mmCIF file of C-alpha atoms in Angstrom:
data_model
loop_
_atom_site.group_PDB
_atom_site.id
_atom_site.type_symbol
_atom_site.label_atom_id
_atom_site.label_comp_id
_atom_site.label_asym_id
_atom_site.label_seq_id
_atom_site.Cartn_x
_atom_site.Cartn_y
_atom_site.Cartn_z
ATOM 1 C CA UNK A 1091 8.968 29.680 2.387
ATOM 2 C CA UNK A 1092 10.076 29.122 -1.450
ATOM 3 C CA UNK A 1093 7.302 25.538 -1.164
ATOM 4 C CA UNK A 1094 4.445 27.582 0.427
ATOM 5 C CA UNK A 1095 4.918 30.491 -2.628
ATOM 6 C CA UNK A 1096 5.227 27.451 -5.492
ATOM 7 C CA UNK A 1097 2.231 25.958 -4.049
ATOM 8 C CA UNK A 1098 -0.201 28.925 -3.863
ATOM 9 C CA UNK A 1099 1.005 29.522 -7.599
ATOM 10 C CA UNK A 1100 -0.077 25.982 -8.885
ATOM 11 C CA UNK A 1101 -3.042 25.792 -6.208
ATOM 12 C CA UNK A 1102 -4.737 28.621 -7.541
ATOM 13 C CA UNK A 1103 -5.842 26.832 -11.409
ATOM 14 C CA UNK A 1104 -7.036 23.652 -9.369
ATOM 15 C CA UNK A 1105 -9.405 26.311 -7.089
ATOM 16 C CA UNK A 1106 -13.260 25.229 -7.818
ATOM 17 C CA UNK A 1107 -14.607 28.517 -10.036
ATOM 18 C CA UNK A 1108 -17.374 28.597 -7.661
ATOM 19 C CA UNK A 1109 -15.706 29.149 -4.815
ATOM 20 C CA UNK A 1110 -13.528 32.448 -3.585
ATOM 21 C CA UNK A 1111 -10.475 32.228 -1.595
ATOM 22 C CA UNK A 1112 -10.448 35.603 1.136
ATOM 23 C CA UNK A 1113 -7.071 34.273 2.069
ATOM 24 C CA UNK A 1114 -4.586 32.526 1.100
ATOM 25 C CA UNK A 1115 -3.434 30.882 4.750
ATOM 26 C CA UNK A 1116 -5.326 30.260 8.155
ATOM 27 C CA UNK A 1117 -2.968 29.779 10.781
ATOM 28 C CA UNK A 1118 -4.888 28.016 13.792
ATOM 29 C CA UNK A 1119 -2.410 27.741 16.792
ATOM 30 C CA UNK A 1120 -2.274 27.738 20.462
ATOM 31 C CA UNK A 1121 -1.211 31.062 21.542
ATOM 32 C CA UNK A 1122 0.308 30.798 25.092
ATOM 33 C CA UNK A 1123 2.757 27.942 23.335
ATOM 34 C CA UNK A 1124 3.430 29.687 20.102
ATOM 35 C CA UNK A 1125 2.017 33.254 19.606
ATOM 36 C CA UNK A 1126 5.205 35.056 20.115
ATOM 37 C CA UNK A 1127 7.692 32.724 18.762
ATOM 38 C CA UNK A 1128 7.099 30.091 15.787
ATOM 39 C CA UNK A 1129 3.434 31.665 14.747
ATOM 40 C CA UNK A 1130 4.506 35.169 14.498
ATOM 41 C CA UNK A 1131 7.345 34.059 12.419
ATOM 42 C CA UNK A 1132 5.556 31.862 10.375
ATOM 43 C CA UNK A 1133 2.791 34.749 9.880
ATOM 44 C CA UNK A 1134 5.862 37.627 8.604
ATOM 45 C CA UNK A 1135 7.565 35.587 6.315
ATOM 46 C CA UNK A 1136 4.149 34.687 4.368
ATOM 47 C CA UNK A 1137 3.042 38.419 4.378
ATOM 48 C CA UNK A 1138 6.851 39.336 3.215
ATOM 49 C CA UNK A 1139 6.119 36.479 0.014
ATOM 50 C CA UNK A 1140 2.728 38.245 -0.352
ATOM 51 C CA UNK A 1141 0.613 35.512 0.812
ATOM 52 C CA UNK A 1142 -2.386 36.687 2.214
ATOM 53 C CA UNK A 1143 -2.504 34.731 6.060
ATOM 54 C CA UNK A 1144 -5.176 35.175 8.676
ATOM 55 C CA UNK A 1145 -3.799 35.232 12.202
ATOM 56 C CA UNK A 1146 -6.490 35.791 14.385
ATOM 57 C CA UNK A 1147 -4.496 38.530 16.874
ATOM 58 C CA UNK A 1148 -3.332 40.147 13.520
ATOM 59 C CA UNK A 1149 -6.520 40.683 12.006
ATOM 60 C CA UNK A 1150 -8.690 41.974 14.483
ATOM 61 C CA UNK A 1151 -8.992 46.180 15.366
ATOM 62 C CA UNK A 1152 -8.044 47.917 18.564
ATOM 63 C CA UNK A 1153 -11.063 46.526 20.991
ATOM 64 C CA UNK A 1154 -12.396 44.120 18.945
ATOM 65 C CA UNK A 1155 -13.378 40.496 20.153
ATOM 66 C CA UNK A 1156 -12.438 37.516 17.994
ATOM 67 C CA UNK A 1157 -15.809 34.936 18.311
ATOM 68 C CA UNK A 1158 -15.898 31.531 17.153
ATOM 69 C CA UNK A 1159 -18.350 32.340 13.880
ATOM 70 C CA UNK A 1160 -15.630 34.853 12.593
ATOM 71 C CA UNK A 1161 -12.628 32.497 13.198
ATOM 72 C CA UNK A 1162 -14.998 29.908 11.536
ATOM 73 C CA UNK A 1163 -15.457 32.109 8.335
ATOM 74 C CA UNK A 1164 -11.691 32.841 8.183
ATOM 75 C CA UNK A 1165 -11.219 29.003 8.175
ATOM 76 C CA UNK A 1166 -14.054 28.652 5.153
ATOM 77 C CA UNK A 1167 -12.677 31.591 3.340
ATOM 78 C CA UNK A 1168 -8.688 29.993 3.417
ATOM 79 C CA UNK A 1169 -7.315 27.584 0.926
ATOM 80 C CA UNK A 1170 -4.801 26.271 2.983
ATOM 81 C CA UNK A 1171 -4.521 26.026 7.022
ATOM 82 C CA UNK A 1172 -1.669 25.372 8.594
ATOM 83 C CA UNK A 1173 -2.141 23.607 12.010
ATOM 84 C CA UNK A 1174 0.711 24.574 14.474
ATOM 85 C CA UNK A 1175 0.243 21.171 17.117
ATOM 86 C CA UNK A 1176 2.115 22.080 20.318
ATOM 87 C CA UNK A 1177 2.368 20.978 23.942
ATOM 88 C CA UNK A 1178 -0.838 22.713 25.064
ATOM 89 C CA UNK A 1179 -2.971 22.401 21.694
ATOM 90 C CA UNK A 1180 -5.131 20.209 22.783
ATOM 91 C CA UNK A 1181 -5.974 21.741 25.931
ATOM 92 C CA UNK A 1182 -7.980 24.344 24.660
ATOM 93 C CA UNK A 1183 -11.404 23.946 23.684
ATOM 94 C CA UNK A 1184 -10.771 27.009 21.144
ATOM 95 C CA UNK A 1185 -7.968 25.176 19.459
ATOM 96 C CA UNK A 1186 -10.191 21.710 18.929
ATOM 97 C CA UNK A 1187 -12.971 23.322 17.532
ATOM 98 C CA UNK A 1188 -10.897 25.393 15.379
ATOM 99 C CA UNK A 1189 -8.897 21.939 14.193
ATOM 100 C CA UNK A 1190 -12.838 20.336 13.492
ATOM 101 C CA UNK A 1191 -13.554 22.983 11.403
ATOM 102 C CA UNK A 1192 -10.343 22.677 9.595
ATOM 103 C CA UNK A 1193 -10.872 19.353 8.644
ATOM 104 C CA UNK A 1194 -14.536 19.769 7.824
ATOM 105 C CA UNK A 1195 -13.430 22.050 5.358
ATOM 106 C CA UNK A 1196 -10.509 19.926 3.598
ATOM 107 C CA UNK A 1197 -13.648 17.620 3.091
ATOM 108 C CA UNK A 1198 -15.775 19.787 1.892
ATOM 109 C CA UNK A 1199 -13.993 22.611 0.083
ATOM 110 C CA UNK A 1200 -11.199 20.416 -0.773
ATOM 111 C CA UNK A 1201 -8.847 22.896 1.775
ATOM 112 C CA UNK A 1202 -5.371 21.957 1.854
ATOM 113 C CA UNK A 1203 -4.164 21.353 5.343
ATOM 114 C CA UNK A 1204 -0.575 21.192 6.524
ATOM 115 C CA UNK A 1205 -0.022 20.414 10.099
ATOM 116 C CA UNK A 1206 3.044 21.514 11.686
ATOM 117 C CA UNK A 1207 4.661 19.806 15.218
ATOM 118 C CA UNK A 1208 6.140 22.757 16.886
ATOM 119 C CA UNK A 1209 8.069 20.818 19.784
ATOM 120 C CA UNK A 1210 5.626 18.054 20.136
ATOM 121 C CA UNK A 1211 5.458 13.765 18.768
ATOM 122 C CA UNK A 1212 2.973 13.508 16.212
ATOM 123 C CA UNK A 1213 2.416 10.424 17.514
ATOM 124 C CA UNK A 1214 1.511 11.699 20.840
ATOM 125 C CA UNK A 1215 -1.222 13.519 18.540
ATOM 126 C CA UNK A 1216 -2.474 10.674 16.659
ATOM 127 C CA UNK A 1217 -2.092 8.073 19.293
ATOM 128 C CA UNK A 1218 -3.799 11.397 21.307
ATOM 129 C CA UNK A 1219 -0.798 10.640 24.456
ATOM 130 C CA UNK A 1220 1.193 13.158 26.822
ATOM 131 C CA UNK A 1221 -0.095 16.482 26.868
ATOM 132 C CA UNK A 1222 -2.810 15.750 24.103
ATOM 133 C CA UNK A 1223 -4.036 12.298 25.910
ATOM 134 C CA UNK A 1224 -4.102 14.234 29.971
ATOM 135 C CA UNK A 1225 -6.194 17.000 27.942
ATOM 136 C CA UNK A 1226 -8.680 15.012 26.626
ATOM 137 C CA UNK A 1227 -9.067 13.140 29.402
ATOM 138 C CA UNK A 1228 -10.044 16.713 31.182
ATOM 139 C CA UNK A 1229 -12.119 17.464 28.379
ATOM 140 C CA UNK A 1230 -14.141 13.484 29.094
ATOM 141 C CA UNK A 1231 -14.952 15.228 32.535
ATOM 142 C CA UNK A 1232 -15.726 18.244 31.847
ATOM 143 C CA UNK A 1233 -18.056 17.587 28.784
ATOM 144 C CA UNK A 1234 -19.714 14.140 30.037
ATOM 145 C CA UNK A 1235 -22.899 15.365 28.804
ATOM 146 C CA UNK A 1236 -21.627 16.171 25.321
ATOM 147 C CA UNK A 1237 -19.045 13.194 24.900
ATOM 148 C CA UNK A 1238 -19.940 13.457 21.063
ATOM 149 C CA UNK A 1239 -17.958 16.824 20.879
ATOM 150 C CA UNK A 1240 -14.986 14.960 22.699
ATOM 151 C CA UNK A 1241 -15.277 11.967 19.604
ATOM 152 C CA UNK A 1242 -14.811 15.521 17.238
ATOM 153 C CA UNK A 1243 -12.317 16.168 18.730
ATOM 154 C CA UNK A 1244 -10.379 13.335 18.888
ATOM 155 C CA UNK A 1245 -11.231 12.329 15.469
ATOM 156 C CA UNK A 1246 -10.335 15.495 14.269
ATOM 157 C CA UNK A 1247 -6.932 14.983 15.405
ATOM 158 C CA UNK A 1248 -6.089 11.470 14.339
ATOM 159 C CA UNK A 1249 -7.215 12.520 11.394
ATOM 160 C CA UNK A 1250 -4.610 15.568 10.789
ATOM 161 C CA UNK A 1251 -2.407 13.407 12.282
ATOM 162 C CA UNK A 1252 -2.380 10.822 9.619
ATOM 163 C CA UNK A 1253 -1.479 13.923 7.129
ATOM 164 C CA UNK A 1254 1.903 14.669 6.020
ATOM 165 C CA UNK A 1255 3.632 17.226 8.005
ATOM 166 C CA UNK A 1256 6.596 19.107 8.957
ATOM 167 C CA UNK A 1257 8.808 18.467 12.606
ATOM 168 C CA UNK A 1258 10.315 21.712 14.440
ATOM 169 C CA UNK A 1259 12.277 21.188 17.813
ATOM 170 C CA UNK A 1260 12.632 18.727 19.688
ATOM 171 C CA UNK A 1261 9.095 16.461 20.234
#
């Protein structure tokens, strides 16, 4: 993780004076896909460089619950997040709003955002296909009455999507 190290170093004179930086890495990521394999890795080897990374299960204490407003402070206190995209991303409601926060923030805060395709096209996430097109198709149904947090959602995606990122396994 020699580029994540380099890049907190030189990061750190550009941060606005104003703001304050609780962590140094958000990881948002879908846990059934990745939790145990690619995210828990990801999350050691940043701790082992000393860079200070917010994993939600990592963070919290023996009985507490993780809510949305906490994850969403984590996000606004981060000055980079790392998006891990995999097969069943999109399928959680969690993971979206997570990903529209995210990208709020990169607008307004000037966040640094690096999506990573764990197993998965990016183009199937921009173009919103396969597994991300059948879940937001579920999500249309389910949230017919709210179709403008579906348009979030969506735009939230095509817009990490057109970021530059990294490729791991086979998408």
């Amino acid at each position: 993780m020699k580029t994540s190290t380099r890049l907190r170093a030189s990061s750190s004179s550009s941060t606005p004076l104003a703001h304050s930086w609780t962590y140094d890495v958000f990881i948002c990521y879908r846990g059934a896909d990745t939790r145990y394999h690619f995210a828990d890795h990801l999350y050691s080897n940043l701790l082992q460089k000393g860079i200070k990374t917010f994993l939600a299960d990592e963070v919290l204490n023996r009985g507490e619950e993780l809510t949305l407003p906490m994850i969403f402070q984590a996000i606004g206190e981060s000055r980079i997040s790392v998006i891990l995209f995999s097969e069943n991303f999109a399928s959680s409601e969690w993971c979206l709003d997570e990903l529209v926060e995210i990208m709020q923030c990169k607008q307004s805060t000037n966040q640094i955002v690096w999506p990573i395709y764990y197993k998965v096209d990016p183009s199937d996430v921009r173009n919103q296909h396969g597994s991300f097109g059948e879940a937001l198709v579920n999500h249309e149904s389910k949230f017919e009455d709210d179709m403008e947090k579906v348009m979030r959602w969506r735009t939230a995606l095509n817009d990490a999507a057109n970021l530059a990122a990294w490729i791991f396994g086979d998408g």
